[in-house]
Structures are given as structure tokens and as C-alpha cells.
Short mmCIF file of C-alpha atoms in Angstrom, two decimals:
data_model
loop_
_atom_site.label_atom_id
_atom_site.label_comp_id
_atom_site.label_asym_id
_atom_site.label_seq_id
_atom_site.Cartn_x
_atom_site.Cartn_y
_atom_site.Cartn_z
CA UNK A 1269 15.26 -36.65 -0.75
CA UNK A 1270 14.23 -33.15 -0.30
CA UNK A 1271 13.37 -32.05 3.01
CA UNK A 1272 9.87 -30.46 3.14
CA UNK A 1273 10.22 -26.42 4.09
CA UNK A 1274 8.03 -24.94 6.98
CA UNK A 1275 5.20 -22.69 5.59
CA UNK A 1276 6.45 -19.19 5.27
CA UNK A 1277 4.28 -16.02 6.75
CA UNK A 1278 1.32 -15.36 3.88
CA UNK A 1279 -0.31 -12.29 3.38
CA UNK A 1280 -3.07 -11.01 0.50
CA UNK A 1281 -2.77 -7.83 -1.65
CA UNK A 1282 -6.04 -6.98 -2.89
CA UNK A 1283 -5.50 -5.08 -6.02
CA UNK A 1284 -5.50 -4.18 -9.56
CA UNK A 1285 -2.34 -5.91 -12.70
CA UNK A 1286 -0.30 -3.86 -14.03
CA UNK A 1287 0.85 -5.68 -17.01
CA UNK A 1288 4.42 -3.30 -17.31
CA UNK A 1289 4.74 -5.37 -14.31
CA UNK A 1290 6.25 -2.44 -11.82
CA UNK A 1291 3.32 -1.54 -9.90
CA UNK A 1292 -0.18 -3.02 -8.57
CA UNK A 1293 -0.34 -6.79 -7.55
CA UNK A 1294 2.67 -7.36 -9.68
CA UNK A 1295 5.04 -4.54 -7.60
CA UNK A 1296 3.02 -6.10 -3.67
CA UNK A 1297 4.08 -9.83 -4.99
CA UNK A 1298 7.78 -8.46 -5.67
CA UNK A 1299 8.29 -6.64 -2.26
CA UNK A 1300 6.34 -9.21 -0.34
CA UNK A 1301 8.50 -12.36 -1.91
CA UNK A 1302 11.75 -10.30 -0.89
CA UNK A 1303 10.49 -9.68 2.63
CA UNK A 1304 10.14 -13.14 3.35
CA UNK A 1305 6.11 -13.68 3.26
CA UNK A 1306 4.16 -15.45 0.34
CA UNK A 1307 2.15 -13.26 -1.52
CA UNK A 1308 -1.64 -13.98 -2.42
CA UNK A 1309 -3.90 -12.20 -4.55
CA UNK A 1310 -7.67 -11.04 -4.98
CA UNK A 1311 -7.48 -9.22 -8.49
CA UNK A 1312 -9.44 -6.08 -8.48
CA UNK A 1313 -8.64 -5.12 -12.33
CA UNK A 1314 -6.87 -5.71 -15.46
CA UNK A 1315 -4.74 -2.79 -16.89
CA UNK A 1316 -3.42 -2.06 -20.08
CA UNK A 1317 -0.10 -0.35 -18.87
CA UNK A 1318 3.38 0.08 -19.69
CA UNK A 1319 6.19 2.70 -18.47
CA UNK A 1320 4.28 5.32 -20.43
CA UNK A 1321 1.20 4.73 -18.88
CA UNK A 1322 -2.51 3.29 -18.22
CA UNK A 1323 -4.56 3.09 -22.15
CA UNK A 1324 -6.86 0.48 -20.48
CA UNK A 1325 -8.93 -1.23 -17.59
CA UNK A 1326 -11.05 -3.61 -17.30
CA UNK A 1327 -12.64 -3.66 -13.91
CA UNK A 1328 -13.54 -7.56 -12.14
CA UNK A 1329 -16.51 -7.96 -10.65
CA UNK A 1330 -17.09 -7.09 -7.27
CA UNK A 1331 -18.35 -10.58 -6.02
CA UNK A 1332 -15.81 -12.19 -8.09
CA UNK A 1333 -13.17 -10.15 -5.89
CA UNK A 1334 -14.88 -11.09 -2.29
CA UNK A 1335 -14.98 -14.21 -3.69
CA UNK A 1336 -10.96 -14.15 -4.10
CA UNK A 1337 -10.75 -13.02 -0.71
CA UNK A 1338 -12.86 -15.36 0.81
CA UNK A 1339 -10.93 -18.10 -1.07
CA UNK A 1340 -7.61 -17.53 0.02
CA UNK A 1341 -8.42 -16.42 3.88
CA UNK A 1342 -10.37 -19.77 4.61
CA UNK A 1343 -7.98 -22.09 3.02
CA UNK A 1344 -4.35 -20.56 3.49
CA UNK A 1345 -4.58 -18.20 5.78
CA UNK A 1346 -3.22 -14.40 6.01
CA UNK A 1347 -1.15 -13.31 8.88
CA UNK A 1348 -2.21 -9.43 6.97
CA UNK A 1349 -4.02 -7.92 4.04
CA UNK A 1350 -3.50 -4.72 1.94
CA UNK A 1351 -5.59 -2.89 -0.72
CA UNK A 1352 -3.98 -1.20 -3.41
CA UNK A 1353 -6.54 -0.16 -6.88
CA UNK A 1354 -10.02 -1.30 -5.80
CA UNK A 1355 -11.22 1.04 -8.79
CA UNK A 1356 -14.88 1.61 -8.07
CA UNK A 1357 -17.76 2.18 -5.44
CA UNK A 1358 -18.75 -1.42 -5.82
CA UNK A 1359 -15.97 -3.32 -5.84
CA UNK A 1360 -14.69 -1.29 -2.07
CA UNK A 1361 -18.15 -1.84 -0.87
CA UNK A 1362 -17.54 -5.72 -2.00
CA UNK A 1363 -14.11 -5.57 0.39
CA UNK A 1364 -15.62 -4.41 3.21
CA UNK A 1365 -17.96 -6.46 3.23
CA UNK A 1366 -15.65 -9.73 2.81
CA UNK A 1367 -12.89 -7.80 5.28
CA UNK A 1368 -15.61 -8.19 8.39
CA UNK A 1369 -16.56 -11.65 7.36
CA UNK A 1370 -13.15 -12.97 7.35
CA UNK A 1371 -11.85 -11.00 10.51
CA UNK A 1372 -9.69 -8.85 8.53
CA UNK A 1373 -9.58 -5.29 10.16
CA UNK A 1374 -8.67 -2.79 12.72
CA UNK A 1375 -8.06 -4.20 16.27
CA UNK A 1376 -6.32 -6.78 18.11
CA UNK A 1377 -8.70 -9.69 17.61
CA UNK A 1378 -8.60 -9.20 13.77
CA UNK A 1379 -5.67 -10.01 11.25
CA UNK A 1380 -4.36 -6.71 10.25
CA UNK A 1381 -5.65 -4.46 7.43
CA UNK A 1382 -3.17 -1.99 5.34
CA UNK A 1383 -5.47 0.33 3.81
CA UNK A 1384 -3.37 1.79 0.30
CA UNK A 1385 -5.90 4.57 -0.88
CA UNK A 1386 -4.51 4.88 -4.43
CA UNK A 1387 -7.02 7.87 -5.68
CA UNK A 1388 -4.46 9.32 -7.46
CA UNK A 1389 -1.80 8.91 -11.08
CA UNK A 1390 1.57 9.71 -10.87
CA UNK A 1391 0.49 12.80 -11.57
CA UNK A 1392 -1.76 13.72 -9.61
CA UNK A 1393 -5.27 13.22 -11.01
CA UNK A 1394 -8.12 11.51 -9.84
CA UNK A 1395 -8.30 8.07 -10.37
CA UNK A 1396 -11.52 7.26 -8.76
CA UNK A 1397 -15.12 8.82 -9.10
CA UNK A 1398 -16.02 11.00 -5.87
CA UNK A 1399 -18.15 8.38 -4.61
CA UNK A 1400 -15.76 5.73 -4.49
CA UNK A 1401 -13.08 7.79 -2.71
CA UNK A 1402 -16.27 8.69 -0.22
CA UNK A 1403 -16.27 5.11 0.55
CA UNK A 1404 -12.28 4.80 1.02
CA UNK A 1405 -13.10 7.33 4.11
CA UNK A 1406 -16.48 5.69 5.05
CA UNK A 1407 -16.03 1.81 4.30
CA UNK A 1408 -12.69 1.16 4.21
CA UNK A 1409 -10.79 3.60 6.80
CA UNK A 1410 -12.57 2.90 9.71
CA UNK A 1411 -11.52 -0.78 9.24
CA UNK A 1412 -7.78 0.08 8.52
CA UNK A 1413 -5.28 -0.79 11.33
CA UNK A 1414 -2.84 1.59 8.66
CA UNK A 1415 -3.72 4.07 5.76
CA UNK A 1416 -0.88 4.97 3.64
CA UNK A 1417 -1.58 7.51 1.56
CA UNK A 1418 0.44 9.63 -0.53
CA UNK A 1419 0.42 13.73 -1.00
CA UNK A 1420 -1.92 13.83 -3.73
CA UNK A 1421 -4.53 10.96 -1.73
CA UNK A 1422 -4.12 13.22 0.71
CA UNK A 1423 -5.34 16.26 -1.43
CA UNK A 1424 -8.05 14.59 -2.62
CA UNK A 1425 -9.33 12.35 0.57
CA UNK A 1426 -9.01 15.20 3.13
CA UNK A 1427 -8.84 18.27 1.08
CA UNK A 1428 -5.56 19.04 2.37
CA UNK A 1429 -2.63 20.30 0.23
CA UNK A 1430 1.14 19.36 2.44
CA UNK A 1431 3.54 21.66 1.74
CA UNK A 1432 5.69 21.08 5.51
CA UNK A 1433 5.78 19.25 8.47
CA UNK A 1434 2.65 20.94 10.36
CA UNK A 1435 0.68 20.34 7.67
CA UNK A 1436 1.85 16.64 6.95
CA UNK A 1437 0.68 16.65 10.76
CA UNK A 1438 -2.76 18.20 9.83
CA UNK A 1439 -3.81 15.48 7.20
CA UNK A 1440 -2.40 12.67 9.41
CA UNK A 1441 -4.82 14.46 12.32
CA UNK A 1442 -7.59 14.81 9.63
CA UNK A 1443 -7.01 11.32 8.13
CA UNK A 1444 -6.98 9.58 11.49
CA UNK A 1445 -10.17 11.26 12.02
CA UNK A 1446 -11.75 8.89 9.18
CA UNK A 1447 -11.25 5.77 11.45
CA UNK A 1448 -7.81 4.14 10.58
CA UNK A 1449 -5.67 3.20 13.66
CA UNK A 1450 -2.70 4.24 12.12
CA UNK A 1451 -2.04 6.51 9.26
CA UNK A 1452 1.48 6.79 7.00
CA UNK A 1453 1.58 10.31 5.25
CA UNK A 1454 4.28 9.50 2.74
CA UNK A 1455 6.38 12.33 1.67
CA UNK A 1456 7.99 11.35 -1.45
CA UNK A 1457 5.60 13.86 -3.83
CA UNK A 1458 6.69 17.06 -1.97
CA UNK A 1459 9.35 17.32 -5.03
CA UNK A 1460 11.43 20.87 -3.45
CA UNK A 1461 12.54 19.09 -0.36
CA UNK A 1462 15.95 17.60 -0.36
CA UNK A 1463 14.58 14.97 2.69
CA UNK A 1464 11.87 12.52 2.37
CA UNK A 1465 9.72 12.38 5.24
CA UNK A 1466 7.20 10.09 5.96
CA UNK A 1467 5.15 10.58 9.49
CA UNK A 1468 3.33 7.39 11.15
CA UNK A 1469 0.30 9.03 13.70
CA UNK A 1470 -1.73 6.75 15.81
CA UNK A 1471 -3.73 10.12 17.33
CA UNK A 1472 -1.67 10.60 20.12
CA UNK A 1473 2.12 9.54 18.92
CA UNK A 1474 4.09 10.77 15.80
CA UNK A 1475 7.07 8.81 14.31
CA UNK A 1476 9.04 10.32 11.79
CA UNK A 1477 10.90 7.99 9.08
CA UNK A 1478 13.46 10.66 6.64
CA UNK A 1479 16.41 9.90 4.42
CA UNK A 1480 18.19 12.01 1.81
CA UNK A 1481 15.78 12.02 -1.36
CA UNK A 1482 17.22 9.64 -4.40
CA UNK A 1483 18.23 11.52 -7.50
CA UNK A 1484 16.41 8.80 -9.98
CA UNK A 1485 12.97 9.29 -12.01
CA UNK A 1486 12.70 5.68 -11.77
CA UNK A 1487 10.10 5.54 -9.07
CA UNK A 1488 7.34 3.51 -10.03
CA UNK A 1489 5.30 1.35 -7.54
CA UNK A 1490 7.24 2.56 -5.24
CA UNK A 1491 4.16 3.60 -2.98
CA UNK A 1492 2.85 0.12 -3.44
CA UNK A 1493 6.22 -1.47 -2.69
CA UNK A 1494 6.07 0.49 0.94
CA UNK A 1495 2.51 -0.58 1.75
CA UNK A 1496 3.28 -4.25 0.94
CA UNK A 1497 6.57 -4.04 2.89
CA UNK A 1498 4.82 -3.37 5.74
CA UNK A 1499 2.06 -5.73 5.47
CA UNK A 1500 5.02 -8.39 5.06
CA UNK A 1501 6.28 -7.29 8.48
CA UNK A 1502 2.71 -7.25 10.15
CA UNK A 1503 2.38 -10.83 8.73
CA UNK A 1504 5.74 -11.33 10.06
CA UNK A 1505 4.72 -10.38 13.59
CA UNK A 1506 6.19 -7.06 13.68
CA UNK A 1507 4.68 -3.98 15.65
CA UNK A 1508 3.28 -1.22 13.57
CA UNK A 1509 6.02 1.26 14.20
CA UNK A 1510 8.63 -2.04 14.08
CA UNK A 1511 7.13 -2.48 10.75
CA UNK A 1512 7.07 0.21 8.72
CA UNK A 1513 10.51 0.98 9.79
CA UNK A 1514 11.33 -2.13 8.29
CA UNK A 1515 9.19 -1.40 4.82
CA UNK A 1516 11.14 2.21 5.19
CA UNK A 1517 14.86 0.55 5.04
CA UNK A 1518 13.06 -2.06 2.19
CA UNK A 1519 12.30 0.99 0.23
CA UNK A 1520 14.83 3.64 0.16
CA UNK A 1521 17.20 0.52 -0.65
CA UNK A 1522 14.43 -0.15 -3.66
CA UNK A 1523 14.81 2.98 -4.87
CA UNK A 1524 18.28 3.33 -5.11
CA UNK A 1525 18.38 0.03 -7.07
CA UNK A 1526 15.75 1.37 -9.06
CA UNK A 1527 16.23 0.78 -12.99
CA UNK A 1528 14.66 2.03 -16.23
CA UNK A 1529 12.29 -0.13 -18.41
CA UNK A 1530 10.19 0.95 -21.79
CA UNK A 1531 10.47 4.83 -23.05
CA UNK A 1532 8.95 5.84 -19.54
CA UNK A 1533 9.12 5.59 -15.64
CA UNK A 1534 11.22 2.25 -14.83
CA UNK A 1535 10.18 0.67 -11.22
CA UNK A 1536 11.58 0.22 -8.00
CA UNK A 1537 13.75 -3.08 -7.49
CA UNK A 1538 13.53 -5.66 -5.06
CA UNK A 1539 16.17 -7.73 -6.70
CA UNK A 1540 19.38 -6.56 -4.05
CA UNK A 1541 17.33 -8.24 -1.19
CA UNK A 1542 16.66 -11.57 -3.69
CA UNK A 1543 20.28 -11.25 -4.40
CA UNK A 1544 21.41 -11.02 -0.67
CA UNK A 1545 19.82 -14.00 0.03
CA UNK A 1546 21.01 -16.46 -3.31
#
């Protein structure tokens, strides 16, 4: 006879496949199964992807997404909830909506919202229509306990281009602006420095998370693999700052396990914290 296990801490990623498998749903499932929490999903869109790159997507419908999240908050439960690709005006209208009626949100009465504003390739375009990243800052940041956006989401969501630390401190004071209780400027596209620097700003307090920056081009989902890290430690009980210094140590570890995959950009790896624990 087995003994039956206690439920472990759940939390939702609401967000687009990527088939390769390194990044999207499939990279927040990978980080949040080796930080302890079961994973569940509202799928926001189908990609045709690989280490090269995105040749397709297929966009779900918007009510077929709120209907995900509705789903899984009334029957298991979330102890936190991230966005990553939401992909279109409609379909972040849709979340917002679903957010409020399932008490998912900024504040202490709600279950904690990680906002992941991917606007933005690896490279640096624009992956969503101006509209749509209008409603990231009007829809979905003022009902963010966290926004974690990257350099180029920066650029694009606040118009501001960080080249040093005051200016990773102007877009964090320009970002918070936009509603989120926290935000998580993550420094890991400002190539020419030898640190990484990530800065946590709640509008009065700044916390600054740096290591040494890893010599590997094997860096996919790794933006992803932070936001989910830390939505594992919210659903774990974890203070903000308590938890994304835990998602930091997750990370830098991830991406010095990192390995390559395909002709491209391999991903992160979660497997030494699955392989601590076997």
C-alpha cells in the first residue's frame, strides 16, 4: 500500500506552447515542477517553434482562455498566477476580466498575480500590436502584484531605453507608475555589462539581485523560467522580495546548466534541481 501524498502548492501560468519545448507554458511547467508547486495551465496559443525560431501561431480564443482560468481556479485552486504570451488585445482583455472574477490580483485579499509582459523576440521586436501592449499597461498592470519585464518590454511599454543603473531605476519608477505593486526590471539584455542586475521597486524600496553574467548563448526561456520561479515561491508562501530571491538563485543555477538543442538557441535547465532531489 501506497501512502496517499499531501497536495503540493498549485499555481497557473497563463500562456502561449512552444512546441521546441524551452520556453512558454512548456519552460513555467519545468521551473514550477522543480520549485516544488504543480503547474496548471490556461493556453493562450499554439506555436510553431523550434531553436531557430517562431514560423507559426495560432491564437485560442479569448473565452476559451477565461474559460481555462475559470476551470482550474474553482476546482483546484491557485496559491498564484502568471501571464506569459497572451498574444492579442482580446485575449488580455479576456484575462482581466476572469483575473477579477476569480480574485486573482494585486492586494492582500487576492491570490497573487505575476504579470510577464512578453512584447518582445529575442531580438528585440515587437511581438504584439500597439493596442495590445496599451492594454498590458491599462488592463493588466494595474492588477499585477509583480511585472517582470525585460530591457526590450521595457523599451517598448515605457519608451525607455536602460543602458545603467539610474535608468533601470527610471523604467522601474515609470513602470510602477502603470499600477503593478511590484516591478522586476531584469537585466540580462544589457549584453556590455559583465554583471547581471535585476532591480525589484515597490515605489518606495529598491532591491538589487546581481551575479557574474554566464558565458553561454543557451538562454532560452530563461525570462519565463524567472517569472514562474517566483510565482512558485508566492504560491509557496514566500514574501515578494523572499521570492524572487529564490527564482534569482533558481535561475542563474538554470543558466549555468543550460544546454544546446536543434541548430539554434538551446534552453535553460531545470534538471540539477530534479536531480538534487532523485
Amino acid at each position: 500500500m501506497t501512502a496517499v501524498k499531501a497536495t503540493p502548492p498549485r499555481a497557473l501560468t497563463i500562456a502561449g506552447s512552444d512546441s521546441g519545448g524551452a520556453a512558454g507554458l512548456e519552460a513555467d511547467l519545468r521551473a514550477m515542477t522543480a520549485c516544488g508547486v504543480h503547474g496548471c495551465v490556461a493556453v493562450t496559443a499554439v506555436t510553431v517553434q523550434n531553436s531557430l525560431g517562431v514560423s507559426g501561431v495560432h491564437l485560442v480564443p479569448a473565452e476559451t482562455v477565461a474559460a481555462q482560468v475559470r476551470a482550474v481556479v474553482t476546482d483546484i485552486g491557485v496559491g498564484a498566477a502568471k501571464t506569459g504570451m497572451l498574444a492579442s488585445r482580446e485575449i488580455i482583455a479576456a484575462v482581466a476580466d476572469v483575473v477579477d472574477e476569480v480574485g486573482i490580483g494585486r492586494g492582500p485579499e487576492r491570490t497573487p498575480f505575476v504579470v510577464d509582459p512578453v512584447a518582445a523576440s529575442m531580438r528585440g521586436d515587437p511581438l504584439l500590436t500597439e493596442d495590445a501592449m496599451e492594454a498590458i499597461r491599462t488592463r493588466l498592470f494595474p492588477r499585477a502584484e509583480l511585472a517582470t519585464p525585460n530591457l526590450d518590454e521595457v523599451r517598448l511599454l515605457a519608451g525607455i531605453t536602460v543602458t545603467d543603473a539610474a535608468t533601470a531605476r527610471e523604467a522601474a519608477e515609470a513602470l510602477h507608475a502603470m499600477g503593478p505593486r511590484y516591478v522586476l526590471v531584469k537585466g540580462g539584455h544589457l549584453h556590455g555589462s559583465p554583471e547581471v542586475v535585476d532591480l525589484l521597486f515597490d515605489g518606495e524600496q529598491t532591491w538589487e539581485f546581481s551575479g557574474p553574467r554566464i558565458d553561454t548563448p543557451h538562454v532560452h526561456g530563461a525570462g519565463d523560467a524567472l517569472a514562474s520561479a517566483t510565482c512558485a515561491a508566492l504560491a509557496r508562501g514566500l514574501s515578494m522580495p523572499d521570492a524572487v530571491a529564490s527564482a534569482e538563485r533558481y535561475i542563474r543555477r538554470a543558466v549555468a546548466e543550460s544546454y544546446p538543442l536543434g541548430a539554434g538557441v538551446g534552453p535553460v535547465s531545470p534538471f540539477w534541481a530534479v536531480q538534487a532531489h532523485v
